[in-house]
Coordinates of C-alpha atoms in Angstrom, one line a residue:
M1222 CA 7.3 -40.6 13.2
G1223 CA 7.1 -41.8 9.7
D1224 CA 6.4 -38.5 8.1
I1225 CA 8.5 -37.8 5.0
G1226 CA 11.7 -36.1 6.0
K1227 CA 11.3 -36.8 9.7
Q1228 CA 13.0 -40.1 10.1
F1229 CA 16.2 -40.2 12.1
Y1230 CA 18.6 -43.0 12.8
D1231 CA 21.5 -43.6 15.1
L1232 CA 24.9 -45.0 14.0
T1233 CA 23.7 -48.6 14.5
G1234 CA 20.7 -48.0 12.1
A1235 CA 18.1 -47.9 14.9
E1236 CA 15.3 -45.3 14.4
V1237 CA 15.5 -42.5 17.0
A1238 CA 13.2 -39.5 17.9
V1239 CA 13.3 -36.4 15.9
P1240 CA 15.8 -33.8 17.5
A1241 CA 13.9 -31.2 19.5
D1242 CA 15.1 -28.3 17.3
Q1243 CA 14.1 -30.0 14.1
K1244 CA 10.6 -31.4 14.8
H1245 CA 8.9 -28.4 13.3
L1246 CA 10.8 -28.3 10.0
Q1247 CA 8.9 -28.8 6.7
W1248 CA 10.7 -30.5 3.9
Y1249 CA 9.1 -28.3 1.3
V1250 CA 10.0 -24.9 2.8
D1251 CA 13.2 -23.6 1.2
A1252 CA 14.5 -21.4 4.0
W1253 CA 14.5 -24.3 6.5
Q1254 CA 16.3 -23.4 9.7
S1255 CA 17.7 -20.0 10.7
P1256 CA 21.5 -19.6 11.1
S1257 CA 21.2 -19.5 14.9
G1258 CA 19.0 -22.6 14.9
R1259 CA 16.4 -20.9 17.1
L1260 CA 13.8 -20.4 14.3
V1261 CA 12.4 -22.4 11.4
A1262 CA 10.6 -21.2 8.4
G1263 CA 7.0 -22.4 8.2
D1264 CA 4.6 -22.7 5.3
F1265 CA 1.9 -20.4 4.0
A1266 CA -0.2 -18.7 6.7
G1267 CA -2.6 -16.3 5.0
K1268 CA -4.4 -15.2 8.2
K1269 CA -3.4 -11.5 8.6
W1270 CA -2.4 -10.9 5.0
K1271 CA -3.1 -12.6 1.6
T1272 CA 0.6 -13.4 1.3
S1273 CA 2.2 -14.4 4.6
S1274 CA 4.1 -17.3 6.1
W1275 CA 4.8 -18.6 9.6
V1276 CA 8.1 -18.3 11.4
V1277 CA 8.2 -21.0 14.1
D1278 CA 10.2 -21.3 17.3
A1279 CA 12.3 -24.4 16.7
R1280 CA 11.8 -25.8 20.2
T1281 CA 8.3 -24.7 21.3
G1282 CA 6.5 -24.6 18.0
Q1283 CA 5.1 -21.1 18.7
R1284 CA 4.2 -19.4 15.4
T1285 CA 4.5 -15.8 14.3
E1286 CA 3.0 -14.6 11.0
V1287 CA 5.2 -12.6 8.7
R1288 CA 4.7 -11.0 5.3
G1289 CA 5.9 -13.0 2.3
Q1290 CA 4.2 -16.0 0.8
Q1291 CA 7.3 -18.2 0.4
L1292 CA 10.3 -17.9 2.7
L1293 CA 13.5 -18.6 0.7
A1294 CA 16.4 -17.6 3.0
W1295 CA 17.4 -16.0 6.3
P1296 CA 19.2 -12.7 6.7
A1297 CA 22.4 -12.8 8.7
T1298 CA 21.8 -12.6 12.4
R1299 CA 25.2 -10.9 13.1
R1300 CA 27.4 -8.5 11.2

C-alpha cells in the first residue's frame, strides 16, 4: 500500500487492505469503475491501435484492449 489513492482505513482509523474490487483502479482515469462494479477503466494501452485503453476485470486484473485513448464514462449496463 502507500500508492496515491490506494489507502483505506477502518472506522477506528487503522489502515486496512484495499478492497478486492478496487485494487486495480487508477486515480487519474476518469471513467473509474463500471456501474455493475465488475470492470474498471484502465489507462492508455496503445498495443493494437495508436489510440486504445485497457478495460480491466475488477477482481482478477485481466486486461482487454479497447479503442479510445481516454475512457471518460460507462454506458448503461441495463435499459
